[in-house]
Tab-separated table of C-alpha atoms in Angstrom:
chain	number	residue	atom	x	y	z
A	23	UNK	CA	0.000	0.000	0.000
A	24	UNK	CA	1.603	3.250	-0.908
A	25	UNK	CA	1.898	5.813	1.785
A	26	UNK	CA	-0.606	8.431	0.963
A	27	UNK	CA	-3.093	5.744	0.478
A	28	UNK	CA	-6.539	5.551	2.837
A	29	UNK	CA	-8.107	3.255	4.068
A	30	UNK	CA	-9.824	2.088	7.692
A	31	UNK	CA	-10.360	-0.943	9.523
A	32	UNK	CA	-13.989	-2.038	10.096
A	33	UNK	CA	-15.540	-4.651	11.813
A	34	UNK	CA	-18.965	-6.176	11.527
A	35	UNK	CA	-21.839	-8.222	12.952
A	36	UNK	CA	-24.045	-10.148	10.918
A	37	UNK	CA	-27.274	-11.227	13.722
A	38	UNK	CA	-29.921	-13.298	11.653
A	39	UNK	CA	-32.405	-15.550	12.800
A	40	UNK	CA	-30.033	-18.548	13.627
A	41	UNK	CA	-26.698	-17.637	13.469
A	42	UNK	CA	-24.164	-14.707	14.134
A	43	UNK	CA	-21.139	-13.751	12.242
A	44	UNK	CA	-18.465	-11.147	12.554
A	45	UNK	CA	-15.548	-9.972	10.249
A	46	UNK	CA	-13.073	-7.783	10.156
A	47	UNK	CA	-11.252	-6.267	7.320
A	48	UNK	CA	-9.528	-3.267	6.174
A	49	UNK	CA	-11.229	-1.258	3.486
A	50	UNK	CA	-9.341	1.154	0.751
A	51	UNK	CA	-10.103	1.788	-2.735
A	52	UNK	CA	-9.535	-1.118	-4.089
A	53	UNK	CA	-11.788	-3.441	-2.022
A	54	UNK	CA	-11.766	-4.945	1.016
A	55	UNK	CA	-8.830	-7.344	2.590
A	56	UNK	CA	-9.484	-9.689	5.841
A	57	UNK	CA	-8.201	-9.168	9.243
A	58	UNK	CA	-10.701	-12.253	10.215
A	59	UNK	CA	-12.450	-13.415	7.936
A	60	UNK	CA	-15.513	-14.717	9.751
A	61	UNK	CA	-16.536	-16.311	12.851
A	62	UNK	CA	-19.988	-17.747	12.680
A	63	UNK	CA	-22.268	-19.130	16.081
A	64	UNK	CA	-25.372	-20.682	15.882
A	65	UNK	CA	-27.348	-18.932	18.021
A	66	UNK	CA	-31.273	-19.538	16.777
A	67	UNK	CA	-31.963	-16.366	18.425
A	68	UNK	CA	-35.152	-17.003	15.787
A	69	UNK	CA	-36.052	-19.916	18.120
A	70	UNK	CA	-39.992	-19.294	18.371
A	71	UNK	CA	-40.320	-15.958	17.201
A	72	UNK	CA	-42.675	-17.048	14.315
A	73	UNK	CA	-45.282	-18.202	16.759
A	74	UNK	CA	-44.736	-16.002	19.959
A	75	UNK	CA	-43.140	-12.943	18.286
A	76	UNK	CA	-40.950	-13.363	21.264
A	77	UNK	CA	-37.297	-13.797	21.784
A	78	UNK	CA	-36.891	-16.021	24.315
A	79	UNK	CA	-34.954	-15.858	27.167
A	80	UNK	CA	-32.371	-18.690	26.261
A	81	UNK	CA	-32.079	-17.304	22.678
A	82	UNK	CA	-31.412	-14.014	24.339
A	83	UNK	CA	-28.392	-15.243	26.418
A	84	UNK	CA	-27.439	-17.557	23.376
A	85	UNK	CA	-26.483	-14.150	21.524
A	86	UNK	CA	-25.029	-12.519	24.648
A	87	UNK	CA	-22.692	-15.435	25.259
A	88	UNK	CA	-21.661	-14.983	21.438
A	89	UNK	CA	-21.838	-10.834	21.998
A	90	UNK	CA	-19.077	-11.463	24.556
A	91	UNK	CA	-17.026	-13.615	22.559
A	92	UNK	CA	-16.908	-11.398	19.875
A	93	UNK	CA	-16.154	-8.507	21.888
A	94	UNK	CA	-13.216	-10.338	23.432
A	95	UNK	CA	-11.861	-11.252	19.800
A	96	UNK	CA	-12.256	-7.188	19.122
A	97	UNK	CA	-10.086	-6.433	22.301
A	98	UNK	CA	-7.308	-7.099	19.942
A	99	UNK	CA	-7.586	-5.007	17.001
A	100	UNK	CA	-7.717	-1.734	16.360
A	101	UNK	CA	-11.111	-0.732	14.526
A	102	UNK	CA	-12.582	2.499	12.940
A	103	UNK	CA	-15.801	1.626	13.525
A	104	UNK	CA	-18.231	-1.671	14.488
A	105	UNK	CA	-21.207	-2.121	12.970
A	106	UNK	CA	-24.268	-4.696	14.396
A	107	UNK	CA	-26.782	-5.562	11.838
A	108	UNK	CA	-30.201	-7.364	12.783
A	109	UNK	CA	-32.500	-8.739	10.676
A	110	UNK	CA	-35.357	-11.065	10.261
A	111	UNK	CA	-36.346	-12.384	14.068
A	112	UNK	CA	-35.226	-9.266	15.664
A	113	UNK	CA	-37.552	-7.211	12.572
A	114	UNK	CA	-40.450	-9.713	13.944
A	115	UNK	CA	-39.770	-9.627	18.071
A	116	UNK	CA	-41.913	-7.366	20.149
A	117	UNK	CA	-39.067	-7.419	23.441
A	118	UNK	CA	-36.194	-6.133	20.468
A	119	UNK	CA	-35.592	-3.581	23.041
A	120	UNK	CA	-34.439	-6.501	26.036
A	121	UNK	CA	-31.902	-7.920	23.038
A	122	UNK	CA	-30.675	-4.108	21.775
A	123	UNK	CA	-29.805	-2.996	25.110
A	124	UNK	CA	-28.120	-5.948	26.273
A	125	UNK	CA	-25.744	-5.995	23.200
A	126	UNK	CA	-25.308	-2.854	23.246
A	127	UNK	CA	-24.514	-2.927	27.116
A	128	UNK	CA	-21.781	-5.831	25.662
A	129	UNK	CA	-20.106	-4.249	22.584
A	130	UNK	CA	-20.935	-0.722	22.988
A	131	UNK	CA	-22.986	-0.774	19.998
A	132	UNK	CA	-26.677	-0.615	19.427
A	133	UNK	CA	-27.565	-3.299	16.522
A	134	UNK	CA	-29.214	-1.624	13.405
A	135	UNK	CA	-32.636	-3.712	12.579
A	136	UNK	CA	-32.487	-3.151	9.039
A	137	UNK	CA	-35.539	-3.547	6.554
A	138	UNK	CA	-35.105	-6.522	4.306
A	139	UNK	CA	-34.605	-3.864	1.326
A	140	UNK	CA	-31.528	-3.062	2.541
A	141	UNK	CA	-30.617	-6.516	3.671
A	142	UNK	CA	-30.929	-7.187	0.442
A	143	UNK	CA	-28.662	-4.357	-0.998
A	144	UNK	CA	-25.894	-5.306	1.047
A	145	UNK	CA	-26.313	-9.093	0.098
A	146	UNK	CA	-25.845	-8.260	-3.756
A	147	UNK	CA	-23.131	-6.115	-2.703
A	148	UNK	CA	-21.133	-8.858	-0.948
A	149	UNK	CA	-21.781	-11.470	-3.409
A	150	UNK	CA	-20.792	-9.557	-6.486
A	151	UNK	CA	-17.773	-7.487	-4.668
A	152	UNK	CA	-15.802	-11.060	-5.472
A	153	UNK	CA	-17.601	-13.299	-7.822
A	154	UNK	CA	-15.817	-13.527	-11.328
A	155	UNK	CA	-18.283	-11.686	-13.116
A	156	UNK	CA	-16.453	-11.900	-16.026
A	157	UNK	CA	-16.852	-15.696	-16.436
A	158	UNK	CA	-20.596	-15.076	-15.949
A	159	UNK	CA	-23.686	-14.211	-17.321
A	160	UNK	CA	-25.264	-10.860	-16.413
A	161	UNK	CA	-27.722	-9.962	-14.856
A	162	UNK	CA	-27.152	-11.795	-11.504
A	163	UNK	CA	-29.879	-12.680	-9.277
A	164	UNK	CA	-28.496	-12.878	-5.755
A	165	UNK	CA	-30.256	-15.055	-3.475
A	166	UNK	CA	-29.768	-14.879	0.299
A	167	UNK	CA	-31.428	-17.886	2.096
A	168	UNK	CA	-31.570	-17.267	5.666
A	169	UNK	CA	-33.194	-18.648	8.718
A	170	UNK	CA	-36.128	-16.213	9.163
A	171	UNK	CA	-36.364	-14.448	5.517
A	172	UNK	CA	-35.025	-15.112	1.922
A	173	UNK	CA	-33.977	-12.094	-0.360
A	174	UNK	CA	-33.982	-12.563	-3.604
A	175	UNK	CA	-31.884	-9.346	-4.932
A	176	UNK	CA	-31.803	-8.718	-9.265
A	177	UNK	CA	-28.826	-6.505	-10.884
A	178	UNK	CA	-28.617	-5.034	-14.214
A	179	UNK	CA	-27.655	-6.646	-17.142
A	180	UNK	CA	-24.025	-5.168	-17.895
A	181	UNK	CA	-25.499	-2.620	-20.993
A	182	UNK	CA	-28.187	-0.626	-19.990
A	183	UNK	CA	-26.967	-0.521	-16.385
A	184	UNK	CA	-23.972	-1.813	-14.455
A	185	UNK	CA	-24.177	-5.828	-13.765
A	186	UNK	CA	-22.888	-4.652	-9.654
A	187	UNK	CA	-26.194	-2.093	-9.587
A	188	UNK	CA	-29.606	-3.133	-8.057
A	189	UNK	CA	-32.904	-3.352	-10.253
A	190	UNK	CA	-35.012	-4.669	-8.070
A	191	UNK	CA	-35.100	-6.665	-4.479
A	192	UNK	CA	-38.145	-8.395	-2.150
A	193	UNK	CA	-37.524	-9.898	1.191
A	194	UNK	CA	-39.872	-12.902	1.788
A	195	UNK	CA	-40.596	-14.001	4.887
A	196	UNK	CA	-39.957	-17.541	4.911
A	197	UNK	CA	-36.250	-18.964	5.844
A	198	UNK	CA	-35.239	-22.773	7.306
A	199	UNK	CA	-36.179	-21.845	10.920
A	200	UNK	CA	-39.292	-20.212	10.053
A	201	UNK	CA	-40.410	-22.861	7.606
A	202	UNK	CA	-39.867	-26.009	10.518
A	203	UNK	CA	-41.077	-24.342	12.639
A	204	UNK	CA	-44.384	-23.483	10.851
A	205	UNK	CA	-44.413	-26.821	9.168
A	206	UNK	CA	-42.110	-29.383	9.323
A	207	UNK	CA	-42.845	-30.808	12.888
A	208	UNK	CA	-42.601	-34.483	12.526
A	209	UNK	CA	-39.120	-36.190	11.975
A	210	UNK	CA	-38.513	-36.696	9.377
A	211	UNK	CA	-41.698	-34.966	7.623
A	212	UNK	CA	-44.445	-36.577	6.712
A	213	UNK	CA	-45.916	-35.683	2.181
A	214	UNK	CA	-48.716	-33.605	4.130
A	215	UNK	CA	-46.230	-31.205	6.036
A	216	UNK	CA	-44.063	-30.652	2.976
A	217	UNK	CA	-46.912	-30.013	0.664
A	218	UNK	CA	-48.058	-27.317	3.086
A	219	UNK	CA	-44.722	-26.288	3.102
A	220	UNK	CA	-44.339	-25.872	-0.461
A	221	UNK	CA	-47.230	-24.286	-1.006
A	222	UNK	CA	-46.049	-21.554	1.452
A	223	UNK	CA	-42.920	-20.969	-0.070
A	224	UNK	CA	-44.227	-20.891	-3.885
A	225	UNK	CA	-46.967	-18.062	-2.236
A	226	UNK	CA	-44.483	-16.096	-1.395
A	227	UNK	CA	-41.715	-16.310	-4.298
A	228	UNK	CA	-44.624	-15.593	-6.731
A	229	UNK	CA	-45.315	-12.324	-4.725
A	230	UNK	CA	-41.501	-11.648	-4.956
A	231	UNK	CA	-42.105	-12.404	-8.841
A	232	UNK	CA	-44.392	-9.523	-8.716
A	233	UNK	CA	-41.290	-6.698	-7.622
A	234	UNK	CA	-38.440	-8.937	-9.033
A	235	UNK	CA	-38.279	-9.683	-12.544
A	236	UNK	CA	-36.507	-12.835	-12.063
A	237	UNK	CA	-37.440	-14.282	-15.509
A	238	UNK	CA	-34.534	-12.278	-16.480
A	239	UNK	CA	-32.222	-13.766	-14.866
A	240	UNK	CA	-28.796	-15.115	-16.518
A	241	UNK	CA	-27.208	-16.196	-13.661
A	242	UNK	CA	-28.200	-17.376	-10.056
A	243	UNK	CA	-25.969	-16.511	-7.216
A	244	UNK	CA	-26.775	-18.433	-3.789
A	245	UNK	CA	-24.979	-17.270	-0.531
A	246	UNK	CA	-26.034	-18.031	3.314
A	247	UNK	CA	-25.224	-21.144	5.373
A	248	UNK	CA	-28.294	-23.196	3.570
A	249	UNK	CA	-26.830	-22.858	0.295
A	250	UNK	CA	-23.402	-23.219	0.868
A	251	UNK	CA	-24.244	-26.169	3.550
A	252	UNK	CA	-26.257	-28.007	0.526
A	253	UNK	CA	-23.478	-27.124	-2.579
A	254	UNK	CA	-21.015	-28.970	0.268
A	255	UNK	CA	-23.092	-32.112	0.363
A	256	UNK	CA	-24.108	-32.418	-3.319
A	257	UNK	CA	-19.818	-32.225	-3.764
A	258	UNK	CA	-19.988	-35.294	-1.734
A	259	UNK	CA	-17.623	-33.222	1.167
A	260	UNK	CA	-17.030	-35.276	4.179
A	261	UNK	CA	-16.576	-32.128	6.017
A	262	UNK	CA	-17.256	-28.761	5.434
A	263	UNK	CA	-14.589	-26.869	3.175
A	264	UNK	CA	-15.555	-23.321	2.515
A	265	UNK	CA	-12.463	-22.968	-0.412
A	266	UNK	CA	-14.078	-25.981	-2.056
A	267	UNK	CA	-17.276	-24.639	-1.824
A	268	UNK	CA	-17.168	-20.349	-2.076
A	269	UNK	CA	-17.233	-19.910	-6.944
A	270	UNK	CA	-17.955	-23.581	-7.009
A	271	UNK	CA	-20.990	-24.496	-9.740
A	272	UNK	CA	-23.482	-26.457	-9.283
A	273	UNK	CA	-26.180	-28.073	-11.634
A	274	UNK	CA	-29.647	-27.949	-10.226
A	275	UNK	CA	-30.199	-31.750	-10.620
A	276	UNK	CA	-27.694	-32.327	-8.037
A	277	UNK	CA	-29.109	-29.910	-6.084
A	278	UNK	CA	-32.613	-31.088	-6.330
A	279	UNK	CA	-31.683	-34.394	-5.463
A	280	UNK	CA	-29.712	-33.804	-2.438
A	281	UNK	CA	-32.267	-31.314	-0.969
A	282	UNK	CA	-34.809	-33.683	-1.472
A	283	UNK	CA	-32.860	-36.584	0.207
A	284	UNK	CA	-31.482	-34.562	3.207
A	285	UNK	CA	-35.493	-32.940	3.772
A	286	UNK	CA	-36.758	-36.423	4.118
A	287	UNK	CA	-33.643	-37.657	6.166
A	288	UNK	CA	-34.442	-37.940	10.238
A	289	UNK	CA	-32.445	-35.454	12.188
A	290	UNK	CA	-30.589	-38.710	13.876
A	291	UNK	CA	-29.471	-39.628	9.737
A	292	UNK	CA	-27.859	-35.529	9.391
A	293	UNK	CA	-26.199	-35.810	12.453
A	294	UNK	CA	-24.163	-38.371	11.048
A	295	UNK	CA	-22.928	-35.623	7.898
A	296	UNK	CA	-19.842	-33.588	9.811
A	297	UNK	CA	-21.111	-31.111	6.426
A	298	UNK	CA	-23.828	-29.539	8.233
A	299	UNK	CA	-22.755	-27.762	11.341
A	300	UNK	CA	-24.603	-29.276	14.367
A	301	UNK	CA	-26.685	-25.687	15.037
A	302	UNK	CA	-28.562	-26.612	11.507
A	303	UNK	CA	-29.178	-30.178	11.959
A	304	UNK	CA	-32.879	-29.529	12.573
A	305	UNK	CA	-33.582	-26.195	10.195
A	306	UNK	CA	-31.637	-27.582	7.221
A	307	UNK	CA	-34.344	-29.598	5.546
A	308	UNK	CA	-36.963	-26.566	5.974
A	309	UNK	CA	-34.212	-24.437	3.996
A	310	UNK	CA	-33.485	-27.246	1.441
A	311	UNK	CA	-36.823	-26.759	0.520
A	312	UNK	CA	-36.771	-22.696	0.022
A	313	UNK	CA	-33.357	-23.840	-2.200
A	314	UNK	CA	-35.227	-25.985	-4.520
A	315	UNK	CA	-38.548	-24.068	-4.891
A	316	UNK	CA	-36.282	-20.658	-5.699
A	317	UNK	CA	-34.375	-22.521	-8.040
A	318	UNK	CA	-37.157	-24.076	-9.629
A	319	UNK	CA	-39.466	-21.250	-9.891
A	320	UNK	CA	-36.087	-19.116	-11.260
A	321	UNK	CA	-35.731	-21.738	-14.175
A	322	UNK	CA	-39.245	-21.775	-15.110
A	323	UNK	CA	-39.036	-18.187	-15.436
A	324	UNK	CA	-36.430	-17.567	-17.029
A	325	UNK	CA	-37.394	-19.880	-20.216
A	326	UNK	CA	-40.806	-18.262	-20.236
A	327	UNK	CA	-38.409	-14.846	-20.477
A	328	UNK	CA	-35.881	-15.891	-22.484
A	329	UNK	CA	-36.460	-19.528	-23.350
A	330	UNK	CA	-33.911	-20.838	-22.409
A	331	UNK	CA	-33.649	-22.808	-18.240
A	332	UNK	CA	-31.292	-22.128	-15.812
A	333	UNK	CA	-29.423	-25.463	-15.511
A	334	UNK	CA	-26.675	-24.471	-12.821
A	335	UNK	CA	-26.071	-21.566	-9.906
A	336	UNK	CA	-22.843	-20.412	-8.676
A	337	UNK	CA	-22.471	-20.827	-4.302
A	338	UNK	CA	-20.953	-18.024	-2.570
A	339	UNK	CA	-19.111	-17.673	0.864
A	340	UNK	CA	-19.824	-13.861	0.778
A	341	UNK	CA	-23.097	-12.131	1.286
A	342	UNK	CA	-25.042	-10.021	3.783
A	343	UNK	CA	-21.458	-9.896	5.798
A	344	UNK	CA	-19.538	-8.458	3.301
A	345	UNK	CA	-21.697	-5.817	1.984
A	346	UNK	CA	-21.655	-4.614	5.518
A	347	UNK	CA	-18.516	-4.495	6.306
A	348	UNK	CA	-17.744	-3.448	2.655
A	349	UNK	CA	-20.358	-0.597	2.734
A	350	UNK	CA	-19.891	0.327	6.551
A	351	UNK	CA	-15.553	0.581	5.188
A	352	UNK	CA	-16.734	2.677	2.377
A	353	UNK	CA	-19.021	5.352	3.936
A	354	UNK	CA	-16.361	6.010	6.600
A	355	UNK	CA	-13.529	6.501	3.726
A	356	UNK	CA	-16.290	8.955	2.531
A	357	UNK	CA	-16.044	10.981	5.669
A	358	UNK	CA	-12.312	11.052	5.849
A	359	UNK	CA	-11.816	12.977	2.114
């Protein structure tokens, strides 16, 4: 880096519906470089909030034991600037305040609860800050599969607007904790509970239809545990390997086929796949099902567009993190000229 050169060093928090991630990277210019690159803990701080539009108290001290954690990882860098993001449970919970104020009392931050818009924005951001876009077709629909909600997130098409720039974005509000919860209650699932399922999901993607003209699509971009969790079992990993999953394509027959067979597989039969980090053994199948439906729905689209079906998607290790450390990196550059 030459000397007159700027750039800061950001950190941020990622708190969905059943996990928590933070990063921490330097920002400049050119992009963004990793201090850490992520540590993740399944929290399900979701746990219940569909059906009590609660948080409950063990959730609660689930994300304060990870709060401190993090904060002691922080202790030894030197950051700019931290920035909490909260999204789908914490959108949905009516005690947010109980869970703001007690990270806040941790990290010395007050988490952001961010509308699934701008979830969305910073998803497409992340994904397409380091995908190859050369090698692929524009434009990109990014698709961010989490536990509570699922944004599907269109960018142009490389000609009449930049492939990196948002057309359109919905948040739906289904994701694998939500959808088990509501749902999938027997184990493994009975047809009836899936069916119900399904026609849950496909309700709400055709709504997204409505905002998001996904029949344009050229290229499907998947990020969030879910996705990347399912890419790592259709590769046949015997443990999880985020470098031999993060750019990796996959064809949607292999992914159809191992959603299906890991949906209908008892939670006793997962446990037995070192793939699927023990904090999604139960929620996995529920977001299996999202997977296939979106990429289903996508295809079926996209030849009624174009005519021609979208065969494969492209997995990605970045998302929803990245834009916000990314974005968070930039906007404080911003201030500094």
């Amino acid at each position: 880096m030459s000397g007159d050169e700027r750039s800061v060093t950001v950190a941020g928090i990622d708190c969905g519906t059943n996990s928590i991630r933070l990063k921490i990277a330097r920002v400049d210019a050119h992009g963004m470089h990793d201090i850490v690159p992520r540590v993740l803990r399944v929290i399900r701080l979701g746990q219940d909030v569909d059906k009590t539009h609660r948080f409950a108290d063990e959730a609660l001290e689930r994300a304060y034991d990870a709060a401190r954690e993090f904060a002691a990882i922080l202790a030894g860098y030197q950051v700019d600037g931290l920035r909490f993001v909260a999204t789908s449970a914490t959108r949905d919970a009516a005690n947010r305040d109980d869970f703001e104020n007690g990270i806040e009392r941790i990290l010395g931050v007050r988490p952001e609860v961010i509308p699934g818009t701008e979830e969305a924005d910073l998803s497409f951001l992340g994904a397409t800050s380091v995908v190859p876009r050369d090698d692929l077709a524009a434009p990109f629909l990014v698709v961010d599969l989490g536990g509570g909600s699922t944004e599907l997130v269109m960018g142009g098409d490389g000609v009449s607007s930049p492939d990196t720039q948002v057309q359109a974005a919905f948040s739906m509000n289904i994701g694998s904790v939500r959808m088990t919860e509501r749902h999938l209650h027997t184990d493994p699932p009975t047809q009836d509970e899936i069916d119900a399922a399904i026609a849950d999901i496909d309700e709400h993607i055709d709504e997204a239809f409505a905002t998001v003209p996904a029949g344009r699509t050229r290229t499907i971009i998947g990020v969030s545990g879910t996705v990347t969790t399912m890419t790592a079992l259709a590769l046949g990993l015997k443990e999880y390997d985020h470098r031999a999953v993060d750019g990796v394509r996959m064809s949607c027959a292999d992914a159809y086929a191992v959603d299906d067979r890991f949906l209908r597989m008892s939670r006793e039969d997962r446990r037995a796949y070192k793939t699927i980090h023990p904090g999604r053994i139960d929620v996995v199948g529920g977001g299996a099902l999202i997977w296939s439906r979106v990429l289903a729905k996508v295809s079926q689209a996209a030849e009624t567009e174009h005519g021609e079906t979208i065969d494969s998607y492209v997995a990605s290790e970045h998302g929803l993190l990245d834009g916000i450390v990314l974005d968070y990196g930039r906007r404080l550059l911003a201030r500094k000229a």
